[in-house]
PDB file of N, CA and C in Angstrom:
ATOM      1  N   UNK A   1      37.080 -47.987 -30.776  1.00  0.00           N
ATOM      2  CA  UNK A   1      36.667 -47.503 -29.454  1.00  0.00           C
ATOM      3  C   UNK A   1      36.221 -46.017 -29.556  1.00  0.00           C
ATOM      4  N   UNK A   2      36.947 -45.247 -30.288  1.00  0.00           N
ATOM      5  CA  UNK A   2      36.649 -43.722 -30.298  1.00  0.00           C
ATOM      6  C   UNK A   2      35.285 -43.661 -30.993  1.00  0.00           C
ATOM      7  N   UNK A   3      35.021 -44.422 -31.993  1.00  0.00           N
ATOM      8  CA  UNK A   3      33.677 -44.361 -32.650  1.00  0.00           C
ATOM      9  C   UNK A   3      32.543 -44.574 -31.669  1.00  0.00           C
ATOM     10  N   UNK A   4      32.761 -45.557 -30.863  1.00  0.00           N
ATOM     11  CA  UNK A   4      31.767 -45.907 -29.833  1.00  0.00           C
ATOM     12  C   UNK A   4      31.425 -44.790 -28.857  1.00  0.00           C
ATOM     13  N   UNK A   5      32.586 -44.066 -28.438  1.00  0.00           N
ATOM     14  CA  UNK A   5      32.571 -42.957 -27.589  1.00  0.00           C
ATOM     15  C   UNK A   5      31.758 -41.825 -28.294  1.00  0.00           C
ATOM     16  N   UNK A   6      32.159 -41.534 -29.456  1.00  0.00           N
ATOM     17  CA  UNK A   6      31.421 -40.513 -30.296  1.00  0.00           C
ATOM     18  C   UNK A   6      29.981 -40.838 -30.431  1.00  0.00           C
ATOM     19  N   UNK A   7      29.647 -42.105 -30.771  1.00  0.00           N
ATOM     20  CA  UNK A   7      28.266 -42.465 -30.946  1.00  0.00           C
ATOM     21  C   UNK A   7      27.489 -42.259 -29.627  1.00  0.00           C
ATOM     22  N   UNK A   8      28.132 -42.572 -28.491  1.00  0.00           N
ATOM     23  CA  UNK A   8      27.404 -42.509 -27.194  1.00  0.00           C
ATOM     24  C   UNK A   8      27.349 -41.030 -26.817  1.00  0.00           C
ATOM     25  N   UNK A   9      28.322 -40.211 -26.964  1.00  0.00           N
ATOM     26  CA  UNK A   9      28.332 -38.859 -26.427  1.00  0.00           C
ATOM     27  C   UNK A   9      27.815 -37.904 -27.352  1.00  0.00           C
ATOM     28  N   UNK A  10      28.111 -37.947 -28.643  1.00  0.00           N
ATOM     29  CA  UNK A  10      27.772 -36.964 -29.660  1.00  0.00           C
ATOM     30  C   UNK A  10      26.293 -36.713 -29.624  1.00  0.00           C
ATOM     31  N   UNK A  11      25.848 -35.488 -29.686  1.00  0.00           N
ATOM     32  CA  UNK A  11      24.495 -35.171 -29.661  1.00  0.00           C
ATOM     33  C   UNK A  11      23.906 -34.989 -28.203  1.00  0.00           C
ATOM     34  N   UNK A  12      24.748 -35.475 -27.221  1.00  0.00           N
ATOM     35  CA  UNK A  12      24.297 -35.308 -25.869  1.00  0.00           C
ATOM     36  C   UNK A  12      25.115 -34.148 -25.233  1.00  0.00           C
ATOM     37  N   UNK A  13      26.329 -34.102 -25.506  1.00  0.00           N
ATOM     38  CA  UNK A  13      27.292 -33.009 -24.958  1.00  0.00           C
ATOM     39  C   UNK A  13      27.361 -31.770 -25.874  1.00  0.00           C
ATOM     40  N   UNK A  14      27.551 -32.049 -27.190  1.00  0.00           N
ATOM     41  CA  UNK A  14      27.814 -30.943 -28.086  1.00  0.00           C
ATOM     42  C   UNK A  14      26.440 -30.001 -28.184  1.00  0.00           C
ATOM     43  N   UNK A  15      26.616 -28.737 -28.132  1.00  0.00           N
ATOM     44  CA  UNK A  15      25.486 -27.868 -28.100  1.00  0.00           C
ATOM     45  C   UNK A  15      25.649 -27.040 -29.332  1.00  0.00           C
ATOM     46  N   UNK A  16      25.096 -27.429 -30.541  1.00  0.00           N
ATOM     47  CA  UNK A  16      25.322 -26.643 -31.751  1.00  0.00           C
ATOM     48  C   UNK A  16      24.554 -25.373 -31.805  1.00  0.00           C
ATOM     49  N   UNK A  17      23.552 -25.214 -30.968  1.00  0.00           N
ATOM     50  CA  UNK A  17      22.809 -23.927 -30.932  1.00  0.00           C
ATOM     51  C   UNK A  17      23.731 -22.780 -30.332  1.00  0.00           C
ATOM     52  N   UNK A  18      24.605 -23.091 -29.468  1.00  0.00           N
ATOM     53  CA  UNK A  18      25.479 -22.050 -28.972  1.00  0.00           C
ATOM     54  C   UNK A  18      26.373 -21.579 -29.871  1.00  0.00           C
ATOM     55  N   UNK A  19      27.022 -22.462 -30.631  1.00  0.00           N
ATOM     56  CA  UNK A  19      27.946 -21.909 -31.789  1.00  0.00           C
ATOM     57  C   UNK A  19      27.100 -21.206 -32.880  1.00  0.00           C
ATOM     58  N   UNK A  20      25.932 -21.768 -33.204  1.00  0.00           N
ATOM     59  CA  UNK A  20      25.118 -21.020 -34.244  1.00  0.00           C
ATOM     60  C   UNK A  20      24.757 -19.681 -33.770  1.00  0.00           C
ATOM     61  N   UNK A  21      24.309 -19.488 -32.433  1.00  0.00           N
ATOM     62  CA  UNK A  21      23.983 -18.250 -31.912  1.00  0.00           C
ATOM     63  C   UNK A  21      25.157 -17.252 -31.984  1.00  0.00           C
ATOM     64  N   UNK A  22      26.346 -17.761 -31.697  1.00  0.00           N
ATOM     65  CA  UNK A  22      27.539 -16.918 -31.709  1.00  0.00           C
ATOM     66  C   UNK A  22      27.847 -16.475 -33.197  1.00  0.00           C
ATOM     67  N   UNK A  23      27.569 -17.312 -34.174  1.00  0.00           N
ATOM     68  CA  UNK A  23      27.730 -16.968 -35.661  1.00  0.00           C
ATOM     69  C   UNK A  23      26.738 -15.790 -35.969  1.00  0.00           C
ATOM     70  N   UNK A  24      25.531 -16.006 -35.542  1.00  0.00           N
ATOM     71  CA  UNK A  24      24.553 -14.884 -35.866  1.00  0.00           C
ATOM     72  C   UNK A  24      24.858 -13.657 -35.152  1.00  0.00           C
ATOM     73  N   UNK A  25      25.308 -13.647 -33.844  1.00  0.00           N
ATOM     74  CA  UNK A  25      25.482 -12.559 -33.165  1.00  0.00           C
ATOM     75  C   UNK A  25      26.800 -11.789 -33.419  1.00  0.00           C
ATOM     76  N   UNK A  26      27.744 -12.526 -33.954  1.00  0.00           N
ATOM     77  CA  UNK A  26      29.040 -11.823 -34.272  1.00  0.00           C
ATOM     78  C   UNK A  26      29.017 -10.883 -35.389  1.00  0.00           C
ATOM     79  N   UNK A  27      29.629  -9.819 -35.277  1.00  0.00           N
ATOM     80  CA  UNK A  27      29.752  -8.773 -36.358  1.00  0.00           C
ATOM     81  C   UNK A  27      30.505  -9.277 -37.503  1.00  0.00           C
ATOM     82  N   UNK A  28      30.183  -8.805 -38.731  1.00  0.00           N
ATOM     83  CA  UNK A  28      31.024  -9.209 -39.920  1.00  0.00           C
ATOM     84  C   UNK A  28      32.507  -9.007 -39.666  1.00  0.00           C
ATOM     85  N   UNK A  29      33.294  -9.946 -40.096  1.00  0.00           N
ATOM     86  CA  UNK A  29      34.711  -9.855 -39.903  1.00  0.00           C
ATOM     87  C   UNK A  29      35.296 -10.168 -38.376  1.00  0.00           C
ATOM     88  N   UNK A  30      34.336 -10.494 -37.594  1.00  0.00           N
ATOM     89  CA  UNK A  30      34.601 -10.787 -36.195  1.00  0.00           C
ATOM     90  C   UNK A  30      35.262 -12.217 -35.892  1.00  0.00           C
ATOM     91  N   UNK A  31      35.543 -12.445 -34.622  1.00  0.00           N
ATOM     92  CA  UNK A  31      36.152 -13.619 -34.253  1.00  0.00           C
ATOM     93  C   UNK A  31      35.262 -14.340 -33.104  1.00  0.00           C
ATOM     94  N   UNK A  32      35.222 -15.641 -33.374  1.00  0.00           N
ATOM     95  CA  UNK A  32      34.401 -16.445 -32.368  1.00  0.00           C
ATOM     96  C   UNK A  32      35.503 -17.350 -31.638  1.00  0.00           C
ATOM     97  N   UNK A  33      35.481 -17.316 -30.383  1.00  0.00           N
ATOM     98  CA  UNK A  33      36.432 -18.130 -29.557  1.00  0.00           C
ATOM     99  C   UNK A  33      35.607 -19.201 -29.086  1.00  0.00           C
ATOM    100  N   UNK A  34      36.153 -20.472 -29.214  1.00  0.00           N
ATOM    101  CA  UNK A  34      35.408 -21.683 -28.833  1.00  0.00           C
ATOM    102  C   UNK A  34      36.359 -22.607 -28.095  1.00  0.00           C
ATOM    103  N   UNK A  35      36.572 -22.288 -26.711  1.00  0.00           N
ATOM    104  CA  UNK A  35      37.355 -23.178 -25.918  1.00  0.00           C
ATOM    105  C   UNK A  35      36.494 -24.338 -25.420  1.00  0.00           C
ATOM    106  N   UNK A  36      37.256 -25.465 -25.076  1.00  0.00           N
ATOM    107  CA  UNK A  36      36.434 -26.578 -24.535  1.00  0.00           C
ATOM    108  C   UNK A  36      36.909 -27.844 -24.999  1.00  0.00           C
ATOM    109  N   UNK A  37      36.134 -28.935 -24.905  1.00  0.00           N
ATOM    110  CA  UNK A  37      36.440 -30.234 -25.266  1.00  0.00           C
ATOM    111  C   UNK A  37      35.185 -30.739 -26.130  1.00  0.00           C
ATOM    112  N   UNK A  38      35.562 -31.163 -27.236  1.00  0.00           N
ATOM    113  CA  UNK A  38      34.495 -31.671 -28.196  1.00  0.00           C
ATOM    114  C   UNK A  38      34.823 -33.006 -28.674  1.00  0.00           C
ATOM    115  N   UNK A  39      33.873 -33.867 -28.771  1.00  0.00           N
ATOM    116  CA  UNK A  39      33.950 -35.289 -29.107  1.00  0.00           C
ATOM    117  C   UNK A  39      33.390 -35.561 -30.517  1.00  0.00           C
ATOM    118  N   UNK A  40      32.249 -35.137 -30.775  1.00  0.00           N
ATOM    119  CA  UNK A  40      31.518 -35.452 -32.072  1.00  0.00           C
ATOM    120  C   UNK A  40      31.460 -34.275 -32.914  1.00  0.00           C
ATOM    121  N   UNK A  41      30.724 -34.368 -33.952  1.00  0.00           N
ATOM    122  CA  UNK A  41      30.502 -33.330 -34.969  1.00  0.00           C
ATOM    123  C   UNK A  41      29.526 -32.293 -34.370  1.00  0.00           C
ATOM    124  N   UNK A  42      29.600 -31.098 -34.915  1.00  0.00           N
ATOM    125  CA  UNK A  42      28.668 -30.093 -34.524  1.00  0.00           C
ATOM    126  C   UNK A  42      28.052 -29.469 -35.766  1.00  0.00           C
ATOM    127  N   UNK A  43      26.731 -29.570 -35.977  1.00  0.00           N
ATOM    128  CA  UNK A  43      26.123 -28.966 -37.267  1.00  0.00           C
ATOM    129  C   UNK A  43      26.289 -27.448 -37.062  1.00  0.00           C
ATOM    130  N   UNK A  44      26.813 -26.784 -38.186  1.00  0.00           N
ATOM    131  CA  UNK A  44      27.207 -25.426 -38.055  1.00  0.00           C
ATOM    132  C   UNK A  44      26.527 -24.653 -39.262  1.00  0.00           C
ATOM    133  N   UNK A  45      26.183 -23.360 -39.059  1.00  0.00           N
ATOM    134  CA  UNK A  45      25.607 -22.472 -40.121  1.00  0.00           C
ATOM    135  C   UNK A  45      26.816 -21.933 -40.927  1.00  0.00           C
ATOM    136  N   UNK A  46      27.514 -22.837 -41.706  1.00  0.00           N
ATOM    137  CA  UNK A  46      28.680 -22.464 -42.455  1.00  0.00           C
ATOM    138  C   UNK A  46      28.375 -21.351 -43.451  1.00  0.00           C
ATOM    139  N   UNK A  47      27.191 -21.264 -44.005  1.00  0.00           N
ATOM    140  CA  UNK A  47      26.868 -20.161 -44.959  1.00  0.00           C
ATOM    141  C   UNK A  47      27.021 -18.748 -44.345  1.00  0.00           C
ATOM    142  N   UNK A  48      26.398 -18.679 -43.102  1.00  0.00           N
ATOM    143  CA  UNK A  48      26.475 -17.393 -42.396  1.00  0.00           C
ATOM    144  C   UNK A  48      27.919 -17.157 -41.938  1.00  0.00           C
ATOM    145  N   UNK A  49      28.607 -18.166 -41.453  1.00  0.00           N
ATOM    146  CA  UNK A  49      29.955 -18.018 -41.077  1.00  0.00           C
ATOM    147  C   UNK A  49      30.848 -17.517 -42.129  1.00  0.00           C
ATOM    148  N   UNK A  50      30.779 -18.124 -43.305  1.00  0.00           N
ATOM    149  CA  UNK A  50      31.598 -17.778 -44.455  1.00  0.00           C
ATOM    150  C   UNK A  50      31.190 -16.327 -44.984  1.00  0.00           C
ATOM    151  N   UNK A  51      29.860 -16.110 -45.066  1.00  0.00           N
ATOM    152  CA  UNK A  51      29.284 -14.945 -45.591  1.00  0.00           C
ATOM    153  C   UNK A  51      29.658 -13.683 -44.782  1.00  0.00           C
ATOM    154  N   UNK A  52      29.857 -13.856 -43.550  1.00  0.00           N
ATOM    155  CA  UNK A  52      30.316 -12.697 -42.569  1.00  0.00           C
ATOM    156  C   UNK A  52      31.885 -12.631 -42.551  1.00  0.00           C
ATOM    157  N   UNK A  53      32.493 -13.593 -43.132  1.00  0.00           N
ATOM    158  CA  UNK A  53      34.028 -13.575 -43.053  1.00  0.00           C
ATOM    159  C   UNK A  53      34.511 -13.747 -41.695  1.00  0.00           C
ATOM    160  N   UNK A  54      33.948 -14.618 -40.913  1.00  0.00           N
ATOM    161  CA  UNK A  54      34.374 -14.726 -39.479  1.00  0.00           C
ATOM    162  C   UNK A  54      35.585 -15.623 -39.353  1.00  0.00           C
ATOM    163  N   UNK A  55      36.265 -15.411 -38.163  1.00  0.00           N
ATOM    164  CA  UNK A  55      37.374 -16.277 -37.776  1.00  0.00           C
ATOM    165  C   UNK A  55      37.032 -17.095 -36.537  1.00  0.00           C
ATOM    166  N   UNK A  56      37.425 -18.314 -36.527  1.00  0.00           N
ATOM    167  CA  UNK A  56      37.083 -19.159 -35.445  1.00  0.00           C
ATOM    168  C   UNK A  56      38.479 -19.592 -34.711  1.00  0.00           C
ATOM    169  N   UNK A  57      38.468 -19.175 -33.460  1.00  0.00           N
ATOM    170  CA  UNK A  57      39.644 -19.532 -32.661  1.00  0.00           C
ATOM    171  C   UNK A  57      39.199 -20.694 -31.643  1.00  0.00           C
ATOM    172  N   UNK A  58      39.923 -21.731 -31.658  1.00  0.00           N
ATOM    173  CA  UNK A  58      39.692 -22.851 -30.716  1.00  0.00           C
ATOM    174  C   UNK A  58      40.844 -23.299 -29.839  1.00  0.00           C
ATOM    175  N   UNK A  59      40.543 -24.074 -28.906  1.00  0.00           N
ATOM    176  CA  UNK A  59      41.569 -24.625 -28.000  1.00  0.00           C
ATOM    177  C   UNK A  59      41.005 -25.314 -26.760  1.00  0.00           C
ATOM    178  N   UNK A  60      41.841 -26.097 -26.139  1.00  0.00           N
ATOM    179  CA  UNK A  60      41.357 -26.782 -24.902  1.00  0.00           C
ATOM    180  C   UNK A  60      41.327 -25.781 -23.817  1.00  0.00           C
ATOM    181  N   UNK A  61      40.377 -25.921 -22.933  1.00  0.00           N
ATOM    182  CA  UNK A  61      40.212 -25.102 -21.721  1.00  0.00           C
ATOM    183  C   UNK A  61      41.409 -25.480 -20.735  1.00  0.00           C
ATOM    184  N   UNK A  62      42.107 -24.388 -20.261  1.00  0.00           N
ATOM    185  CA  UNK A  62      43.272 -24.542 -19.374  1.00  0.00           C
ATOM    186  C   UNK A  62      42.843 -24.762 -17.963  1.00  0.00           C
ATOM    187  N   UNK A  63      42.166 -25.769 -17.623  1.00  0.00           N
ATOM    188  CA  UNK A  63      41.688 -25.985 -16.277  1.00  0.00           C
ATOM    189  C   UNK A  63      42.735 -25.951 -15.207  1.00  0.00           C
ATOM    190  N   UNK A  64      43.800 -26.786 -15.447  1.00  0.00           N
ATOM    191  CA  UNK A  64      44.812 -26.927 -14.476  1.00  0.00           C
ATOM    192  C   UNK A  64      45.602 -25.547 -14.304  1.00  0.00           C
ATOM    193  N   UNK A  65      45.693 -24.716 -15.289  1.00  0.00           N
ATOM    194  CA  UNK A  65      46.437 -23.560 -15.143  1.00  0.00           C
ATOM    195  C   UNK A  65      45.647 -22.482 -14.290  1.00  0.00           C
ATOM    196  N   UNK A  66      44.416 -22.371 -14.470  1.00  0.00           N
ATOM    197  CA  UNK A  66      43.516 -21.414 -13.824  1.00  0.00           C
ATOM    198  C   UNK A  66      42.817 -21.849 -12.603  1.00  0.00           C
ATOM    199  N   UNK A  67      42.675 -23.142 -12.382  1.00  0.00           N
ATOM    200  CA  UNK A  67      41.772 -23.579 -11.203  1.00  0.00           C
ATOM    201  C   UNK A  67      42.317 -22.978  -9.821  1.00  0.00           C
ATOM    202  N   UNK A  68      43.589 -23.118  -9.563  1.00  0.00           N
ATOM    203  CA  UNK A  68      44.117 -22.675  -8.252  1.00  0.00           C
ATOM    204  C   UNK A  68      43.987 -21.174  -8.066  1.00  0.00           C
ATOM    205  N   UNK A  69      44.420 -20.288  -9.026  1.00  0.00           N
ATOM    206  CA  UNK A  69      44.152 -18.925  -8.821  1.00  0.00           C
ATOM    207  C   UNK A  69      42.701 -18.468  -8.730  1.00  0.00           C
ATOM    208  N   UNK A  70      41.866 -19.100  -9.475  1.00  0.00           N
ATOM    209  CA  UNK A  70      40.413 -18.795  -9.375  1.00  0.00           C
ATOM    210  C   UNK A  70      39.892 -19.267  -8.020  1.00  0.00           C
ATOM    211  N   UNK A  71      40.195 -20.393  -7.540  1.00  0.00           N
ATOM    212  CA  UNK A  71      39.786 -20.863  -6.264  1.00  0.00           C
ATOM    213  C   UNK A  71      40.186 -19.951  -5.055  1.00  0.00           C
ATOM    214  N   UNK A  72      41.462 -19.404  -5.243  1.00  0.00           N
ATOM    215  CA  UNK A  72      41.959 -18.455  -4.224  1.00  0.00           C
ATOM    216  C   UNK A  72      41.121 -17.247  -4.236  1.00  0.00           C
ATOM    217  N   UNK A  73      40.790 -16.750  -5.479  1.00  0.00           N
ATOM    218  CA  UNK A  73      39.983 -15.436  -5.527  1.00  0.00           C
ATOM    219  C   UNK A  73      38.531 -15.677  -5.003  1.00  0.00           C
ATOM    220  N   UNK A  74      37.991 -16.868  -5.178  1.00  0.00           N
ATOM    221  CA  UNK A  74      36.681 -17.230  -4.552  1.00  0.00           C
ATOM    222  C   UNK A  74      36.799 -17.236  -3.147  1.00  0.00           C
ATOM    223  N   UNK A  75      37.796 -17.860  -2.584  1.00  0.00           N
ATOM    224  CA  UNK A  75      37.941 -18.068  -1.080  1.00  0.00           C
ATOM    225  C   UNK A  75      38.174 -16.723  -0.480  1.00  0.00           C
ATOM    226  N   UNK A  76      38.878 -15.729  -1.235  1.00  0.00           N
ATOM    227  CA  UNK A  76      39.167 -14.442  -0.668  1.00  0.00           C
ATOM    228  C   UNK A  76      38.032 -13.480  -0.863  1.00  0.00           C
ATOM    229  N   UNK A  77      36.916 -13.947  -1.453  1.00  0.00           N
ATOM    230  CA  UNK A  77      35.739 -13.069  -1.671  1.00  0.00           C
ATOM    231  C   UNK A  77      35.873 -12.067  -2.803  1.00  0.00           C
ATOM    232  N   UNK A  78      36.815 -12.234  -3.625  1.00  0.00           N
ATOM    233  CA  UNK A  78      36.984 -11.281  -4.784  1.00  0.00           C
ATOM    234  C   UNK A  78      36.013 -11.722  -5.896  1.00  0.00           C
ATOM    235  N   UNK A  79      35.717 -12.982  -5.902  1.00  0.00           N
ATOM    236  CA  UNK A  79      34.743 -13.506  -6.985  1.00  0.00           C
ATOM    237  C   UNK A  79      33.633 -14.257  -6.220  1.00  0.00           C
ATOM    238  N   UNK A  80      32.342 -14.047  -6.642  1.00  0.00           N
ATOM    239  CA  UNK A  80      31.207 -14.736  -6.158  1.00  0.00           C
ATOM    240  C   UNK A  80      30.567 -15.551  -7.184  1.00  0.00           C
ATOM    241  N   UNK A  81      30.807 -16.845  -7.301  1.00  0.00           N
ATOM    242  CA  UNK A  81      30.177 -17.590  -8.506  1.00  0.00           C
ATOM    243  C   UNK A  81      28.816 -18.110  -8.149  1.00  0.00           C
ATOM    244  N   UNK A  82      28.303 -17.767  -6.966  1.00  0.00           N
ATOM    245  CA  UNK A  82      26.898 -18.279  -6.581  1.00  0.00           C
ATOM    246  C   UNK A  82      25.765 -17.949  -7.586  1.00  0.00           C
ATOM    247  N   UNK A  83      25.937 -16.937  -8.353  1.00  0.00           N
ATOM    248  CA  UNK A  83      24.883 -16.577  -9.319  1.00  0.00           C
ATOM    249  C   UNK A  83      24.677 -17.730 -10.406  1.00  0.00           C
ATOM    250  N   UNK A  84      25.678 -18.508 -10.532  1.00  0.00           N
ATOM    251  CA  UNK A  84      25.570 -19.606 -11.484  1.00  0.00           C
ATOM    252  C   UNK A  84      24.678 -20.856 -11.051  1.00  0.00           C
ATOM    253  N   UNK A  85      24.579 -20.906  -9.749  1.00  0.00           N
ATOM    254  CA  UNK A  85      23.960 -22.083  -9.112  1.00  0.00           C
ATOM    255  C   UNK A  85      22.417 -21.790  -9.329  1.00  0.00           C
ATOM    256  N   UNK A  86      21.813 -22.752 -10.135  1.00  0.00           N
ATOM    257  CA  UNK A  86      20.375 -22.654 -10.316  1.00  0.00           C
ATOM    258  C   UNK A  86      19.588 -23.711  -9.570  1.00  0.00           C
ATOM    259  N   UNK A  87      20.249 -24.786  -9.120  1.00  0.00           N
ATOM    260  CA  UNK A  87      19.576 -25.810  -8.347  1.00  0.00           C
ATOM    261  C   UNK A  87      20.396 -26.480  -7.287  1.00  0.00           C
ATOM    262  N   UNK A  88      19.853 -26.635  -6.152  1.00  0.00           N
ATOM    263  CA  UNK A  88      20.498 -27.387  -5.031  1.00  0.00           C
ATOM    264  C   UNK A  88      19.649 -28.558  -4.742  1.00  0.00           C
ATOM    265  N   UNK A  89      20.351 -29.775  -4.815  1.00  0.00           N
ATOM    266  CA  UNK A  89      19.586 -31.008  -4.657  1.00  0.00           C
ATOM    267  C   UNK A  89      20.266 -31.971  -3.654  1.00  0.00           C
ATOM    268  N   UNK A  90      19.543 -33.010  -3.268  1.00  0.00           N
ATOM    269  CA  UNK A  90      20.048 -34.048  -2.474  1.00  0.00           C
ATOM    270  C   UNK A  90      20.749 -35.130  -3.407  1.00  0.00           C
ATOM    271  N   UNK A  91      21.609 -35.864  -2.702  1.00  0.00           N
ATOM    272  CA  UNK A  91      22.352 -36.861  -3.509  1.00  0.00           C
ATOM    273  C   UNK A  91      21.375 -37.787  -4.315  1.00  0.00           C
ATOM    274  N   UNK A  92      20.360 -38.361  -3.703  1.00  0.00           N
ATOM    275  CA  UNK A  92      19.438 -39.211  -4.266  1.00  0.00           C
ATOM    276  C   UNK A  92      18.652 -38.529  -5.522  1.00  0.00           C
ATOM    277  N   UNK A  93      18.650 -37.290  -5.689  1.00  0.00           N
ATOM    278  CA  UNK A  93      18.061 -36.636  -6.788  1.00  0.00           C
ATOM    279  C   UNK A  93      18.939 -36.376  -7.959  1.00  0.00           C
ATOM    280  N   UNK A  94      20.216 -36.972  -7.837  1.00  0.00           N
ATOM    281  CA  UNK A  94      21.230 -36.759  -8.835  1.00  0.00           C
ATOM    282  C   UNK A  94      20.866 -37.254 -10.211  1.00  0.00           C
ATOM    283  N   UNK A  95      20.283 -38.523 -10.435  1.00  0.00           N
ATOM    284  CA  UNK A  95      20.008 -38.916 -11.773  1.00  0.00           C
ATOM    285  C   UNK A  95      19.089 -38.029 -12.427  1.00  0.00           C
ATOM    286  N   UNK A  96      18.006 -37.528 -11.767  1.00  0.00           N
ATOM    287  CA  UNK A  96      17.011 -36.719 -12.398  1.00  0.00           C
ATOM    288  C   UNK A  96      17.704 -35.341 -12.645  1.00  0.00           C
ATOM    289  N   UNK A  97      18.616 -34.873 -11.866  1.00  0.00           N
ATOM    290  CA  UNK A  97      19.245 -33.576 -12.083  1.00  0.00           C
ATOM    291  C   UNK A  97      20.133 -33.699 -13.363  1.00  0.00           C
ATOM    292  N   UNK A  98      20.817 -34.828 -13.579  1.00  0.00           N
ATOM    293  CA  UNK A  98      21.589 -34.972 -14.787  1.00  0.00           C
ATOM    294  C   UNK A  98      20.720 -34.873 -15.967  1.00  0.00           C
ATOM    295  N   UNK A  99      19.542 -35.539 -15.918  1.00  0.00           N
ATOM    296  CA  UNK A  99      18.623 -35.427 -17.037  1.00  0.00           C
ATOM    297  C   UNK A  99      18.126 -34.004 -17.301  1.00  0.00           C
ATOM    298  N   UNK A 100      17.773 -33.331 -16.192  1.00  0.00           N
ATOM    299  CA  UNK A 100      17.399 -31.869 -16.276  1.00  0.00           C
ATOM    300  C   UNK A 100      18.404 -31.066 -16.876  1.00  0.00           C
ATOM    301  N   UNK A 101      19.622 -31.255 -16.576  1.00  0.00           N
ATOM    302  CA  UNK A 101      20.782 -30.431 -17.000  1.00  0.00           C
ATOM    303  C   UNK A 101      20.980 -30.743 -18.472  1.00  0.00           C
ATOM    304  N   UNK A 102      20.948 -31.987 -18.897  1.00  0.00           N
ATOM    305  CA  UNK A 102      21.182 -32.454 -20.232  1.00  0.00           C
ATOM    306  C   UNK A 102      20.055 -31.865 -21.148  1.00  0.00           C
ATOM    307  N   UNK A 103      18.906 -31.795 -20.683  1.00  0.00           N
ATOM    308  CA  UNK A 103      17.879 -31.305 -21.546  1.00  0.00           C
ATOM    309  C   UNK A 103      17.618 -29.834 -21.315  1.00  0.00           C
ATOM    310  N   UNK A 104      18.320 -29.192 -20.488  1.00  0.00           N
ATOM    311  CA  UNK A 104      18.238 -27.702 -20.171  1.00  0.00           C
ATOM    312  C   UNK A 104      16.853 -27.360 -19.729  1.00  0.00           C
ATOM    313  N   UNK A 105      16.207 -28.206 -18.931  1.00  0.00           N
ATOM    314  CA  UNK A 105      14.845 -27.945 -18.365  1.00  0.00           C
ATOM    315  C   UNK A 105      14.955 -27.073 -17.182  1.00  0.00           C
ATOM    316  N   UNK A 106      13.898 -26.408 -16.831  1.00  0.00           N
ATOM    317  CA  UNK A 106      13.751 -25.562 -15.638  1.00  0.00           C
ATOM    318  C   UNK A 106      14.854 -24.549 -15.456  1.00  0.00           C
ATOM    319  N   UNK A 107      15.498 -24.051 -16.600  1.00  0.00           N
ATOM    320  CA  UNK A 107      16.553 -23.039 -16.438  1.00  0.00           C
ATOM    321  C   UNK A 107      17.826 -23.591 -15.848  1.00  0.00           C
ATOM    322  N   UNK A 108      18.035 -24.878 -15.922  1.00  0.00           N
ATOM    323  CA  UNK A 108      19.171 -25.579 -15.182  1.00  0.00           C
ATOM    324  C   UNK A 108      20.496 -25.157 -15.935  1.00  0.00           C
ATOM    325  N   UNK A 109      21.363 -24.518 -15.058  1.00  0.00           N
ATOM    326  CA  UNK A 109      22.695 -24.147 -15.520  1.00  0.00           C
ATOM    327  C   UNK A 109      23.777 -24.892 -14.668  1.00  0.00           C
ATOM    328  N   UNK A 110      23.642 -24.825 -13.359  1.00  0.00           N
ATOM    329  CA  UNK A 110      24.623 -25.367 -12.510  1.00  0.00           C
ATOM    330  C   UNK A 110      23.927 -26.030 -11.265  1.00  0.00           C
ATOM    331  N   UNK A 111      24.256 -27.223 -10.990  1.00  0.00           N
ATOM    332  CA  UNK A 111      23.540 -27.980  -9.912  1.00  0.00           C
ATOM    333  C   UNK A 111      24.579 -28.271  -8.813  1.00  0.00           C
ATOM    334  N   UNK A 112      24.206 -27.987  -7.599  1.00  0.00           N
ATOM    335  CA  UNK A 112      25.086 -28.302  -6.478  1.00  0.00           C
ATOM    336  C   UNK A 112      24.358 -29.454  -5.680  1.00  0.00           C
ATOM    337  N   UNK A 113      25.102 -30.585  -5.526  1.00  0.00           N
ATOM    338  CA  UNK A 113      24.527 -31.694  -4.751  1.00  0.00           C
ATOM    339  C   UNK A 113      25.082 -31.808  -3.379  1.00  0.00           C
ATOM    340  N   UNK A 114      24.155 -31.774  -2.412  1.00  0.00           N
ATOM    341  CA  UNK A 114      24.513 -31.865  -1.078  1.00  0.00           C
ATOM    342  C   UNK A 114      24.266 -33.281  -0.520  1.00  0.00           C
ATOM    343  N   UNK A 115      25.301 -34.024  -0.250  1.00  0.00           N
ATOM    344  CA  UNK A 115      25.164 -35.457   0.134  1.00  0.00           C
ATOM    345  C   UNK A 115      24.462 -35.516   1.490  1.00  0.00           C
TER     346      UNK A 115
END
């Protein structure tokens, strides 16, 4: 079953260019932090990684731990996340928006769907 999930999801969700950009941008001896959820393999510039003597720190994103305090700060006006929203769409435009987000077309970062 897990192989089928990896076959279906890998290459769609994993973004190897982000990790490779971090490797190129990181100073020699530096540390790259990679929080999140990964299913499949990620092609990586191991030559540059090893050549720079980098350290990779990983772990799951602590959504449950931080969601409530972050939402409180947003509600209190301490944080304004609206700069992340690049597209606002109607519900019926959802399938096209998923494709746009997946392919990173039109500068798509965050989509808000208004039913």
